[in-house]
mmCIF file of C-alpha atoms in Angstrom:
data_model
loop_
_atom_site.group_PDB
_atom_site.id
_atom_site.type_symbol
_atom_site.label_atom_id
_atom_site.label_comp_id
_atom_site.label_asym_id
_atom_site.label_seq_id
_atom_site.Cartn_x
_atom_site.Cartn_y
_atom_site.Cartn_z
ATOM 1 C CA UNK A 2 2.439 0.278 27.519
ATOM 2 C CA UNK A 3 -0.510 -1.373 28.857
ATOM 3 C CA UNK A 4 -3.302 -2.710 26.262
ATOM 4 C CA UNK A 5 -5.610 0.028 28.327
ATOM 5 C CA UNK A 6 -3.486 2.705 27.666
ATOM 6 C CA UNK A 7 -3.185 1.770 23.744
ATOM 7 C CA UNK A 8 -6.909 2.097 23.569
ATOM 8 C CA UNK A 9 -7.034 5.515 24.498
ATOM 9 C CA UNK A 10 -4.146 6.830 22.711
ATOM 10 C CA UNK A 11 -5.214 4.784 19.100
ATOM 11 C CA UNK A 12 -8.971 4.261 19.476
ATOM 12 C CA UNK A 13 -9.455 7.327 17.936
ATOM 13 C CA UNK A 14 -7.435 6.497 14.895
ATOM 14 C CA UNK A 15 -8.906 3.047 14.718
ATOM 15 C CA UNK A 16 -7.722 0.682 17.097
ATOM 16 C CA UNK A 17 -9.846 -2.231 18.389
ATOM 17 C CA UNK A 18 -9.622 -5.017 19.746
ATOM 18 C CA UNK A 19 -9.085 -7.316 16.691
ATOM 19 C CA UNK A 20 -6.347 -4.562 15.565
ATOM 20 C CA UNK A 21 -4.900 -5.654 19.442
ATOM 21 C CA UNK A 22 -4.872 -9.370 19.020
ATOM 22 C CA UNK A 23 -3.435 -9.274 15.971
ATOM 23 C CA UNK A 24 -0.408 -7.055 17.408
ATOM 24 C CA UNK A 25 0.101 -9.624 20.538
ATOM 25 C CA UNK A 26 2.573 -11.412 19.208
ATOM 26 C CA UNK A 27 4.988 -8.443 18.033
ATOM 27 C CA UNK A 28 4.174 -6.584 21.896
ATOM 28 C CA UNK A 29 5.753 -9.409 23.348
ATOM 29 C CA UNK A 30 8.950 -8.395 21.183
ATOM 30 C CA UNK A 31 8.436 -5.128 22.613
ATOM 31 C CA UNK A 32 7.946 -3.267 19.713
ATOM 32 C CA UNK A 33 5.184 -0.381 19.606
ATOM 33 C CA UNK A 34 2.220 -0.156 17.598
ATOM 34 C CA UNK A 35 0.983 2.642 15.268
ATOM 35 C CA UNK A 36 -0.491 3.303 12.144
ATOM 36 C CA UNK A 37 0.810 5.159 9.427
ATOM 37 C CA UNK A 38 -0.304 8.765 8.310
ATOM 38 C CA UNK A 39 1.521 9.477 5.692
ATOM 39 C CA UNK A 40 4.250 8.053 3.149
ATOM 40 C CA UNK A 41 7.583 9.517 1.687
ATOM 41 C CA UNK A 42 10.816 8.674 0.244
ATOM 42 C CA UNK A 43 10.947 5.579 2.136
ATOM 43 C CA UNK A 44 9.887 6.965 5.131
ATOM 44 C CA UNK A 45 6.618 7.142 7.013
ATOM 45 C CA UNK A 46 4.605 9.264 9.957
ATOM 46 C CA UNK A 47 3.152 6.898 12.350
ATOM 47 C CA UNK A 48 1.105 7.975 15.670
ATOM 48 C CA UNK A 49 1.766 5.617 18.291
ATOM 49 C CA UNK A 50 1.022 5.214 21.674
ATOM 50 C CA UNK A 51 4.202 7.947 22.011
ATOM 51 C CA UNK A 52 2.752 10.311 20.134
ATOM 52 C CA UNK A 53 3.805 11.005 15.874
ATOM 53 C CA UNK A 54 7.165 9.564 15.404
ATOM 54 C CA UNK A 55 9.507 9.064 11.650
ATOM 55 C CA UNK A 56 10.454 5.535 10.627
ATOM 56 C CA UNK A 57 12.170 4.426 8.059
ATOM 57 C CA UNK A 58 10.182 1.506 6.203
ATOM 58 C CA UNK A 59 13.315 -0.171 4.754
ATOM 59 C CA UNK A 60 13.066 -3.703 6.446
ATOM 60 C CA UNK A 61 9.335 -3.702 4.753
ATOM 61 C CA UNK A 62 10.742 -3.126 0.560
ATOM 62 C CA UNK A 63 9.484 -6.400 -1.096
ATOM 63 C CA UNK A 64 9.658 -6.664 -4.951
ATOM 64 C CA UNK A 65 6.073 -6.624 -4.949
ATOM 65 C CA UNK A 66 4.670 -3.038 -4.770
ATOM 66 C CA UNK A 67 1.294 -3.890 -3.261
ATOM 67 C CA UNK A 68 3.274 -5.295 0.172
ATOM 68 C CA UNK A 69 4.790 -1.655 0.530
ATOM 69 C CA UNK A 70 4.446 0.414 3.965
ATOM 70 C CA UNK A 71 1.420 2.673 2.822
ATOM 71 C CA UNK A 72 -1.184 5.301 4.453
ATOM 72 C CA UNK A 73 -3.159 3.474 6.736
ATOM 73 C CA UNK A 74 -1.372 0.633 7.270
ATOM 74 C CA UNK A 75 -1.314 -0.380 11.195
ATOM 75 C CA UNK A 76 2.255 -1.648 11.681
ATOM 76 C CA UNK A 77 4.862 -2.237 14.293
ATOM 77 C CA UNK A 78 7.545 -0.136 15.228
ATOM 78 C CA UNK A 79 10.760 0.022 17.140
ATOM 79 C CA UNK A 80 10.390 1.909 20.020
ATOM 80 C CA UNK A 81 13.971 3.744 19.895
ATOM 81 C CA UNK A 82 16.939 3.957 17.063
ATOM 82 C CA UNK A 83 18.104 6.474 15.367
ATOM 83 C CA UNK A 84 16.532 5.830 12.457
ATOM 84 C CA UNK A 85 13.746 4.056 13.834
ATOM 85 C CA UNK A 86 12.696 1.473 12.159
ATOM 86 C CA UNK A 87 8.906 -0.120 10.443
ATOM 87 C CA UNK A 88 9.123 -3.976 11.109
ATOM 88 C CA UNK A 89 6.149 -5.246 9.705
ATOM 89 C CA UNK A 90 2.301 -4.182 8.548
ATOM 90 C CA UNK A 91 -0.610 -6.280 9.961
ATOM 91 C CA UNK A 92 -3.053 -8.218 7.704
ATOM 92 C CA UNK A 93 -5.110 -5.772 6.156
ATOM 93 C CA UNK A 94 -8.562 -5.817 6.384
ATOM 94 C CA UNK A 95 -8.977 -3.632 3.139
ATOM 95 C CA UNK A 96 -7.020 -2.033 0.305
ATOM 96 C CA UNK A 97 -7.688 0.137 -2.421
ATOM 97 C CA UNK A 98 -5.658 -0.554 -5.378
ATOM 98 C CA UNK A 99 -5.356 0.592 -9.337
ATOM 99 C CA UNK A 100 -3.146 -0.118 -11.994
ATOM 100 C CA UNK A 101 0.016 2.058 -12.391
ATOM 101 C CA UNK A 102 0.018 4.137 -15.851
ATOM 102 C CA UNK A 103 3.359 2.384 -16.048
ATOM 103 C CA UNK A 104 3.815 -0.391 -18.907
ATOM 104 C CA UNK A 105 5.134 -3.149 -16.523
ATOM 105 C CA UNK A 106 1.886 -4.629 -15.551
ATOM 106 C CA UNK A 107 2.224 -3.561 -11.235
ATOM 107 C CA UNK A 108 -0.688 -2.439 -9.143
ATOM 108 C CA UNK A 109 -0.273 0.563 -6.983
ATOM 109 C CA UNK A 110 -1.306 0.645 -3.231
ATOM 110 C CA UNK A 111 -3.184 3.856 -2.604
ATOM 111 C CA UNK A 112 -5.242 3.162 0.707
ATOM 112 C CA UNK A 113 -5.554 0.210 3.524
ATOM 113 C CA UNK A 114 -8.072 -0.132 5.991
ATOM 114 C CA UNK A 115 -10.300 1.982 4.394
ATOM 115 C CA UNK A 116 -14.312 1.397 5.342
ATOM 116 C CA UNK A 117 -15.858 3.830 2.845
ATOM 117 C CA UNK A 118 -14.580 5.129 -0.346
ATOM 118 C CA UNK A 119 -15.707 9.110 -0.918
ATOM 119 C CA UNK A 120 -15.551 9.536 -5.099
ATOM 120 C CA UNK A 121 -15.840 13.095 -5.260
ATOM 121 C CA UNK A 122 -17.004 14.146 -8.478
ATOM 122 C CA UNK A 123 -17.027 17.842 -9.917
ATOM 123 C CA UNK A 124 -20.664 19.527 -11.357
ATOM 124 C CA UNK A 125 -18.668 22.079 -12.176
ATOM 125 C CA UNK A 126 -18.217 19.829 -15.296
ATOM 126 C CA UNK A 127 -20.162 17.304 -17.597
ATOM 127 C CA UNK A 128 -20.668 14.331 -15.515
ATOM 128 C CA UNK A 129 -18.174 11.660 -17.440
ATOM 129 C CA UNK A 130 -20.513 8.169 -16.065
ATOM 130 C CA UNK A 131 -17.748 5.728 -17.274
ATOM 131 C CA UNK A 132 -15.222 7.319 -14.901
ATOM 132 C CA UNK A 133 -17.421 7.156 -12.023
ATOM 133 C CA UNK A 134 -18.591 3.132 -13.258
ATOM 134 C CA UNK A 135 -14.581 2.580 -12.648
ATOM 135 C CA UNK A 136 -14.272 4.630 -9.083
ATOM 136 C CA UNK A 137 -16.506 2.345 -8.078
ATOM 137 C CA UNK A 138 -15.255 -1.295 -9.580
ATOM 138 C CA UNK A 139 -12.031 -0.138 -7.670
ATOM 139 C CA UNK A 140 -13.758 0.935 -4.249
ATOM 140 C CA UNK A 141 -15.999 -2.564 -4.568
ATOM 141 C CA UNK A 142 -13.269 -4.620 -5.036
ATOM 142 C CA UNK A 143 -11.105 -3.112 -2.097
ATOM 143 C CA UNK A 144 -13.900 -4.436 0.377
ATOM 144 C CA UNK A 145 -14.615 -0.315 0.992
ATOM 145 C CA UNK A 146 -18.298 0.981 1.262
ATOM 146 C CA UNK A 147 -18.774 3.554 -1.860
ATOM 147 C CA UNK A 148 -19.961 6.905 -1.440
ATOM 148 C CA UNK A 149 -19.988 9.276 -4.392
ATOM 149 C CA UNK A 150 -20.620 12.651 -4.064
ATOM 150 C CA UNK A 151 -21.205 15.500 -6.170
ATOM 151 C CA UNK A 152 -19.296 18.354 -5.061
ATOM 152 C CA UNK A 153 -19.765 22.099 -5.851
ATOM 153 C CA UNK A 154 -23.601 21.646 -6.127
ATOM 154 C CA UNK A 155 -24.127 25.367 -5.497
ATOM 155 C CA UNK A 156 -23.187 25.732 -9.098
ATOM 156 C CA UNK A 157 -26.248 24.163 -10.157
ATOM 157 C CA UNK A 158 -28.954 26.473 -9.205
ATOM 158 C CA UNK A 159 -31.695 24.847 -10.180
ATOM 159 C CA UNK A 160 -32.837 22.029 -8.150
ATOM 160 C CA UNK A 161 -34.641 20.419 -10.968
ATOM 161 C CA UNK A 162 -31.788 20.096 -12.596
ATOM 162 C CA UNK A 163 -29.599 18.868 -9.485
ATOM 163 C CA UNK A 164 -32.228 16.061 -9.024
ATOM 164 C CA UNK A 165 -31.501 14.702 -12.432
ATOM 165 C CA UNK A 166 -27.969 14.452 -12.066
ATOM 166 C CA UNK A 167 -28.332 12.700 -8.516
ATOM 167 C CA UNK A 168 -30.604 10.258 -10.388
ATOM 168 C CA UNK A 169 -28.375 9.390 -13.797
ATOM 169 C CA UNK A 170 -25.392 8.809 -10.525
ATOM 170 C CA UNK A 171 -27.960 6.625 -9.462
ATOM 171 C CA UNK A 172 -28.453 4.585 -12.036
ATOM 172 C CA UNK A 173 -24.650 4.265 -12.662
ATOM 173 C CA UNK A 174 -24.425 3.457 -9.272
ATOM 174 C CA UNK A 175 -26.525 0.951 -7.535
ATOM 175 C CA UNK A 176 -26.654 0.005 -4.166
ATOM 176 C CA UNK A 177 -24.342 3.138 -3.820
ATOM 177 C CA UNK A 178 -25.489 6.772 -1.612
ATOM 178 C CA UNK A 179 -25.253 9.578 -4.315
ATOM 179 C CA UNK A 180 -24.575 12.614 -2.177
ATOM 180 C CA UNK A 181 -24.983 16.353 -3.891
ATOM 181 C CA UNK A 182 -23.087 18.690 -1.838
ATOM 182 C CA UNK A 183 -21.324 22.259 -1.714
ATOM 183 C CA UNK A 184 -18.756 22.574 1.022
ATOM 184 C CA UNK A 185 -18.931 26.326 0.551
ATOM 185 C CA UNK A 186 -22.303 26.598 1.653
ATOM 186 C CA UNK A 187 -22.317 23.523 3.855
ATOM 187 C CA UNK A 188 -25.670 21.902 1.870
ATOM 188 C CA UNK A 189 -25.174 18.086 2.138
ATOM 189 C CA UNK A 190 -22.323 17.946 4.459
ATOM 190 C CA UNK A 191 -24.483 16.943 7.796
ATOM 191 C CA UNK A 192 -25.351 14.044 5.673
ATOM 192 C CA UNK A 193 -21.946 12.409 4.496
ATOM 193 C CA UNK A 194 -19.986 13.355 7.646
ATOM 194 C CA UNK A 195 -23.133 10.959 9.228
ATOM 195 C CA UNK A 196 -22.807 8.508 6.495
ATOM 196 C CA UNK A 197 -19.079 8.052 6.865
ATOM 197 C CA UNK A 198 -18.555 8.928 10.892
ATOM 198 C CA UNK A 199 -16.334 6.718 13.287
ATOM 199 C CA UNK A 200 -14.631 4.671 10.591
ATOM 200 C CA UNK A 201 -11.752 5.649 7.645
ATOM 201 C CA UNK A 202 -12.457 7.555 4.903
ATOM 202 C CA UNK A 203 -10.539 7.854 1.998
ATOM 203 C CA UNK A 204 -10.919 11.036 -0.845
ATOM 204 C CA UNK A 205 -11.196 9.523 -4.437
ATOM 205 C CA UNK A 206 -11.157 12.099 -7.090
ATOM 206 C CA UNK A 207 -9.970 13.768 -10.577
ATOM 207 C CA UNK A 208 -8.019 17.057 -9.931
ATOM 208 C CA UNK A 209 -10.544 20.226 -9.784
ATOM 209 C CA UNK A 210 -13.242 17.765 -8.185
ATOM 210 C CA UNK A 211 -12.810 19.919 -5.481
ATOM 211 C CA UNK A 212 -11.657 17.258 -2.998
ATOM 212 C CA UNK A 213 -9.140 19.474 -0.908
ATOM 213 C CA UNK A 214 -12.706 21.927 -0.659
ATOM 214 C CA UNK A 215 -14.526 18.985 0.434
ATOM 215 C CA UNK A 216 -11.465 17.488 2.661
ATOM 216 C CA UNK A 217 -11.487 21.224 4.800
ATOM 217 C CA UNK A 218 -15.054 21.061 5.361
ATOM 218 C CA UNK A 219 -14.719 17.383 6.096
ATOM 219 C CA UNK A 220 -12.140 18.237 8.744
ATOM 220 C CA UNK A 221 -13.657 21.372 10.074
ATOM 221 C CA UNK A 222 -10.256 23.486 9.705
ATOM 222 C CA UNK A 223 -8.416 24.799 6.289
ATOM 223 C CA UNK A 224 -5.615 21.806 6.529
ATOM 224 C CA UNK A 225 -5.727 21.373 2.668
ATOM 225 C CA UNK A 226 -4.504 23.729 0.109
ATOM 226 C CA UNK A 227 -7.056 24.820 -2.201
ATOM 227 C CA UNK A 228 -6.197 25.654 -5.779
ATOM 228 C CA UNK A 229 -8.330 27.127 -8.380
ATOM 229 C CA UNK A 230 -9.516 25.562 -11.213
ATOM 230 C CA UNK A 231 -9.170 26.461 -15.017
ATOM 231 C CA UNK A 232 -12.479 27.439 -15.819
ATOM 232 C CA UNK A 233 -12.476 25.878 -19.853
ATOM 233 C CA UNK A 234 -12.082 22.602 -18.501
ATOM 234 C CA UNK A 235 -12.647 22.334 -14.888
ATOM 235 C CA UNK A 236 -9.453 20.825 -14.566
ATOM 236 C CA UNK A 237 -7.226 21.424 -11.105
ATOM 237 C CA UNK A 238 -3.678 21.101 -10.362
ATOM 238 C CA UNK A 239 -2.721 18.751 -7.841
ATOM 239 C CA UNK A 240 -3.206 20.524 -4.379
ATOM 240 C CA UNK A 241 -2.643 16.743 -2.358
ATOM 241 C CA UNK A 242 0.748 15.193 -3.143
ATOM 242 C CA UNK A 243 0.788 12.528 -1.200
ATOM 243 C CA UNK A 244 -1.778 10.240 0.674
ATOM 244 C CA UNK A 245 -2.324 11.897 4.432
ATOM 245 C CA UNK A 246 -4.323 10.546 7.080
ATOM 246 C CA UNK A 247 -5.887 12.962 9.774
ATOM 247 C CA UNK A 248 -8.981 12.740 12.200
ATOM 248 C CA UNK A 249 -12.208 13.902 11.521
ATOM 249 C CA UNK A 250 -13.941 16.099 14.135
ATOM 250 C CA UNK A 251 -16.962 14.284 14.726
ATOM 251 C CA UNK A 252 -15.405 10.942 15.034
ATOM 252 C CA UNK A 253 -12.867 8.334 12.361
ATOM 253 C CA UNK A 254 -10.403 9.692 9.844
ATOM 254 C CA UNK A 255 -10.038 11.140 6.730
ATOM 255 C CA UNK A 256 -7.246 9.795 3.825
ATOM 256 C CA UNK A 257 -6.992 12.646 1.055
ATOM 257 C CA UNK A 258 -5.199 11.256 -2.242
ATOM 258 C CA UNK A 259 -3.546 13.250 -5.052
ATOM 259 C CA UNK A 260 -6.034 13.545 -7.835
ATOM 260 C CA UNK A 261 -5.788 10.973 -9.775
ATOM 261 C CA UNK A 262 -5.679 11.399 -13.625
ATOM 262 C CA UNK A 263 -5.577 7.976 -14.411
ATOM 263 C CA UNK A 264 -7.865 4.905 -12.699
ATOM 264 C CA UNK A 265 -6.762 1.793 -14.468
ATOM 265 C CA UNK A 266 -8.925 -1.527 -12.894
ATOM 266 C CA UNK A 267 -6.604 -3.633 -11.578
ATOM 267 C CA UNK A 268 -7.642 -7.343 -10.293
ATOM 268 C CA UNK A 269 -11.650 -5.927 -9.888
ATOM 269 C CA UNK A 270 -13.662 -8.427 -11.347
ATOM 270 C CA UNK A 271 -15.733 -8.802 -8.330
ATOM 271 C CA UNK A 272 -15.967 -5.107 -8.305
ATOM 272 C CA UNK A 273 -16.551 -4.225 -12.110
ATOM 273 C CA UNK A 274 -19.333 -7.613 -11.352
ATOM 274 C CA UNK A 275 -20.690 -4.991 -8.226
ATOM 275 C CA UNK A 276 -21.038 -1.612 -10.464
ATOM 276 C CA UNK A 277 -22.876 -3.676 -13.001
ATOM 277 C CA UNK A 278 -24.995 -5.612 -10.704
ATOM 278 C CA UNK A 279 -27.872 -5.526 -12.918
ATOM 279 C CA UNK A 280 -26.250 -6.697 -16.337
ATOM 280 C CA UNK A 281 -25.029 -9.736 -14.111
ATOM 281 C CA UNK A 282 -28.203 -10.548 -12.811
ATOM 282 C CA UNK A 283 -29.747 -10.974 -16.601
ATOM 283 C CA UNK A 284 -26.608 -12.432 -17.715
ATOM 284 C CA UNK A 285 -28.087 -15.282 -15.261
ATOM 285 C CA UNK A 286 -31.362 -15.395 -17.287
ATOM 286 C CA UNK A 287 -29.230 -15.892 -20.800
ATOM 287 C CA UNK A 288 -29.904 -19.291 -22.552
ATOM 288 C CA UNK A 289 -26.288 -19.848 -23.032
ATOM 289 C CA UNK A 290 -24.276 -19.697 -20.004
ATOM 290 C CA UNK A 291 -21.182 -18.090 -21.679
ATOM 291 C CA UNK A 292 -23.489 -15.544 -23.762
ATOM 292 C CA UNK A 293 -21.507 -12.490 -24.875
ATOM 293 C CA UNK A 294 -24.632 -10.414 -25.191
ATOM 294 C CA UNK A 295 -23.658 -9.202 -28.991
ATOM 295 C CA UNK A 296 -26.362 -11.409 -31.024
ATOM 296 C CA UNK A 297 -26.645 -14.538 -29.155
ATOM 297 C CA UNK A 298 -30.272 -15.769 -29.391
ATOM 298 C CA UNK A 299 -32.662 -16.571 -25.862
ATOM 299 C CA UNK A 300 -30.293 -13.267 -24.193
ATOM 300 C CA UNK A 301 -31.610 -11.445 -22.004
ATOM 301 C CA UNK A 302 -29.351 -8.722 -21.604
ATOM 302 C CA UNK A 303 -30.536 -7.826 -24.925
ATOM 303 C CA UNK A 304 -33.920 -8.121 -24.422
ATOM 304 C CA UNK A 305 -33.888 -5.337 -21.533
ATOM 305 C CA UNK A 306 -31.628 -3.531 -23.996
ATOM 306 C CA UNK A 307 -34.584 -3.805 -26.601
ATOM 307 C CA UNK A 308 -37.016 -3.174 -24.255
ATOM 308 C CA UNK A 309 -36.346 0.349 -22.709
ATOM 309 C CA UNK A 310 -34.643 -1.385 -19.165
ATOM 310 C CA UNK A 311 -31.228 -1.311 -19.505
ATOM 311 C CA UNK A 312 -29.442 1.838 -21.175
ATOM 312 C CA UNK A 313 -26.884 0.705 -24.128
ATOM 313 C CA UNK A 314 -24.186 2.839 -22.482
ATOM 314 C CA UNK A 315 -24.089 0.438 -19.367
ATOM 315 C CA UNK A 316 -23.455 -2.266 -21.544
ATOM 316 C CA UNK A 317 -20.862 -0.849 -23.772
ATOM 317 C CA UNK A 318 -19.085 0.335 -20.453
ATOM 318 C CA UNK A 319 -19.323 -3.262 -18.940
ATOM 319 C CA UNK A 320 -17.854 -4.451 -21.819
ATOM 320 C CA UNK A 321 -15.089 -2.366 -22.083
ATOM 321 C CA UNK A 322 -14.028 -2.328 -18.202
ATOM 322 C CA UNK A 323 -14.500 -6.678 -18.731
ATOM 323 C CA UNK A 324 -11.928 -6.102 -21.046
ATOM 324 C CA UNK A 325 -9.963 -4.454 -19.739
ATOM 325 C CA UNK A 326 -9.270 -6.401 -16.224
ATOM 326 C CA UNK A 327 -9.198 -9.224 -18.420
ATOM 327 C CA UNK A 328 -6.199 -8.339 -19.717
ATOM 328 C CA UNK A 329 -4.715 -6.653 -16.703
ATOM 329 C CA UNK A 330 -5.106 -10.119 -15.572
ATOM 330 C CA UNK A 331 -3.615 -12.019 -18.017
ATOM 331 C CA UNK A 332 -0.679 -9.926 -17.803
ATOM 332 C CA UNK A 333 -0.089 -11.867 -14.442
ATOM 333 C CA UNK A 334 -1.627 -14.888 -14.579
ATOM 334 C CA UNK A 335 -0.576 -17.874 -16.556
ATOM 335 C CA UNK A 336 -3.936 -19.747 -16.682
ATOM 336 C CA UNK A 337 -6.283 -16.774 -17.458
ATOM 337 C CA UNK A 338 -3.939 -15.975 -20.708
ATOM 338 C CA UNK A 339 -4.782 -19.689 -21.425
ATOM 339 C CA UNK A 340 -8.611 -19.218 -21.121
ATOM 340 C CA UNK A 341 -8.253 -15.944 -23.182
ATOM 341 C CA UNK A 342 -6.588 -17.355 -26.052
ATOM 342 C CA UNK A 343 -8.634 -20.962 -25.814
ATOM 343 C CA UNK A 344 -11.567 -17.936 -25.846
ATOM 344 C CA UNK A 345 -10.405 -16.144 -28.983
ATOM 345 C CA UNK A 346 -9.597 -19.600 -30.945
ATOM 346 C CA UNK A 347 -13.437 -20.262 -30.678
ATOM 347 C CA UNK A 348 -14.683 -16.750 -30.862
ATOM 348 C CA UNK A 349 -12.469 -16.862 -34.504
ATOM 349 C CA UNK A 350 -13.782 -20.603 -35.447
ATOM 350 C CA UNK A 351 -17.689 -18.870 -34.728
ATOM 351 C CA UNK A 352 -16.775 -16.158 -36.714
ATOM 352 C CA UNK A 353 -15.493 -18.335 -39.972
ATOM 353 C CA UNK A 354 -18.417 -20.761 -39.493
ATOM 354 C CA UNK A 355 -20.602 -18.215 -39.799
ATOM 355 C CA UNK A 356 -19.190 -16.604 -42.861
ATOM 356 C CA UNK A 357 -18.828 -19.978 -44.190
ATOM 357 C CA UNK A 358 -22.814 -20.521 -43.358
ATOM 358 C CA UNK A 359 -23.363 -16.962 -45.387
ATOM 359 C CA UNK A 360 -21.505 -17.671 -48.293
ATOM 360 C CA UNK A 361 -22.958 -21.056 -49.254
ATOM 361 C CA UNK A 362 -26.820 -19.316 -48.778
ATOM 362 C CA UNK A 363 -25.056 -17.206 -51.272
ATOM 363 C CA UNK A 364 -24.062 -19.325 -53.981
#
């Protein structure tokens, strides 16, 4: 099929002219290209320039379960078989990853080629900021575009109120839109389906934020199932069960996700570095240059604590999601399980000096 013709048939799902070049070398095999809309059982939906055809995504089963066939992969694809087969993914440009709730350490590919992130989150419910703060150390460090939004704002009457909750998501999130909308009265929607328009999208969210709501009015037909949700916590059950890729009305395409009860960082140091932007820029303005921000004199992450600027939550969540990658990390990497234990064998020498220091003022 003629470059010309794979424009018109995938341009809507994506496909430029980068996405081309980068194909060239598997057209000449004659295989066809498409990218994937949904995953299961080792098998995958991929709309080509022939239309929606199955593959099997067996010659594509590494070890490593962050180079597995996933939604929104482009890949290559033999053109006939019975099964057919998934040869290869291309580079991707993004993907959105978290830790599995698993004990063996693995990351878990949930998106790829994603432009914006959409982190629904439910006012149905007391905002929980730390969960957001991680949302969006996982959608930074994928190389997506955040966009949180705070669904079922009808359920928050009073607009004074509404405005304050847009502005503590605001603080937790800067540099980030902070969208309030209700997809059952349509407030809010004119302005994310602009904000996210002509690229992919992919639906971030606990169960019961009502992303399957959201995903219908995203789409502009009922494709998702709704569920309701228990009204003494605001939880949902999962409506999504796996990751599906479908085209927006107005232009791009949508990935909805399972809700996701857990959202373990994994690898997102530049990202956890993004959602705390402004703790990293005082960091810079420390004395020391491997201040820990606990008592250290001449720091001025303190000092804006001290001062009013900087709310103590931020820093106790920066703390703990630094912690956390650190030893998600570590789990993997040799060297940083070096630094961490060189770093612990002088945090523990500090620590004795000091009591050392107190006891002889004592005596």
């Amino acid at each position: 099929m003629s470059s010309t013709s794979a424009f018109a048939a995938l341009a809507p799902y994506g496909w430029d002219g980068a996405w081309s070049d980068e194909f060239a070398p598997y057209d000449s095999e004659g295989l066809l290209p498409g990218r994937v809309l949904r995953v299961d059982r080792g098998q995958c939906d991929v709309v080509t320039t022939g239309g929606v055809l199955r593959a099997d995504t067996a010659f594509v089963t590494p070890h490593d379960p962050l180079r597995v066939v996933c939604t929104g992969d482009w890949v290559a694809v033999e053109p006939t078989g019975n099964p057919r087969y998934v040869r290869t993914y291309l580079p991707r440009r993004t993907a959105f990853v978290r830790s599995t709730s698993s004990k063996r350490s693995e990351g878990q590919i949930l998106a790829a080629n994603v432009d914006h992130a959409i982190i629904a989150v439910s006012l149905a419910v007391e905002l929980d900021l730390g969960r957001i703060e991680r949302f969006l150390a996982l959608a930074w460090e994928s190389g997506a575009q955040p966009v949180v939004v705070l669904t079922k704002a009808d359920l928050v009457p009073d607009a004074a109120t509404l405005g304050y909750l847009v502005r503590d998501v605001e603080t937790t999130a800067p540099g980030v839109p902070v969208l309030a909308v209700s997809a059952v009265g349509g407030d809010g929607l004119d302005v994310l389906t602009a904000a996210v328009c002509g690229g992919t999208s992919v639906l971030l969210g606990q169960s019961g934020a009502g992303k399957s709501t959201l995903a219908n009015a995203l789409l502009g037909q009922d494709v998702m199932e709704v569920q309701a949700t228990r009204d003494v916590d605001g939880k949902g059950r999962h409506t999504t069960t796996t990751r599906n890729l479908l085209l927006m009305p107005g232009g791009g395409v949508l990935i909805d996700t399972p809700g996701l009860r857990g959202v373990g960082l994994w690898d997102a140091g530049t990202g956890v570095g993004q959602v705390f932007s402004e703790i990293e820029e005082l960091a810079a303005e420390c004395r020391f240059h491997d201040c820990a921000h606990v008592a250290e004199p001449g720091c001025a992450v303190l000092a804006a604590i001290e001062a009013g600027e900087l709310p103590v939550r931020r820093l106790e969540s920066y703390r703990k999601l630094i912690r956390e990658n650190q030893r998600i990390v570590a789990k993997t990497d040799a060297r940083v399980r070096a630094e961490l234990r060189r770093d612990w064998k002088r945090k523990g020498a500090e620590g004795r000096a000091a009591m050392e220091a107190k006891r002889g003022r004592w005596r």
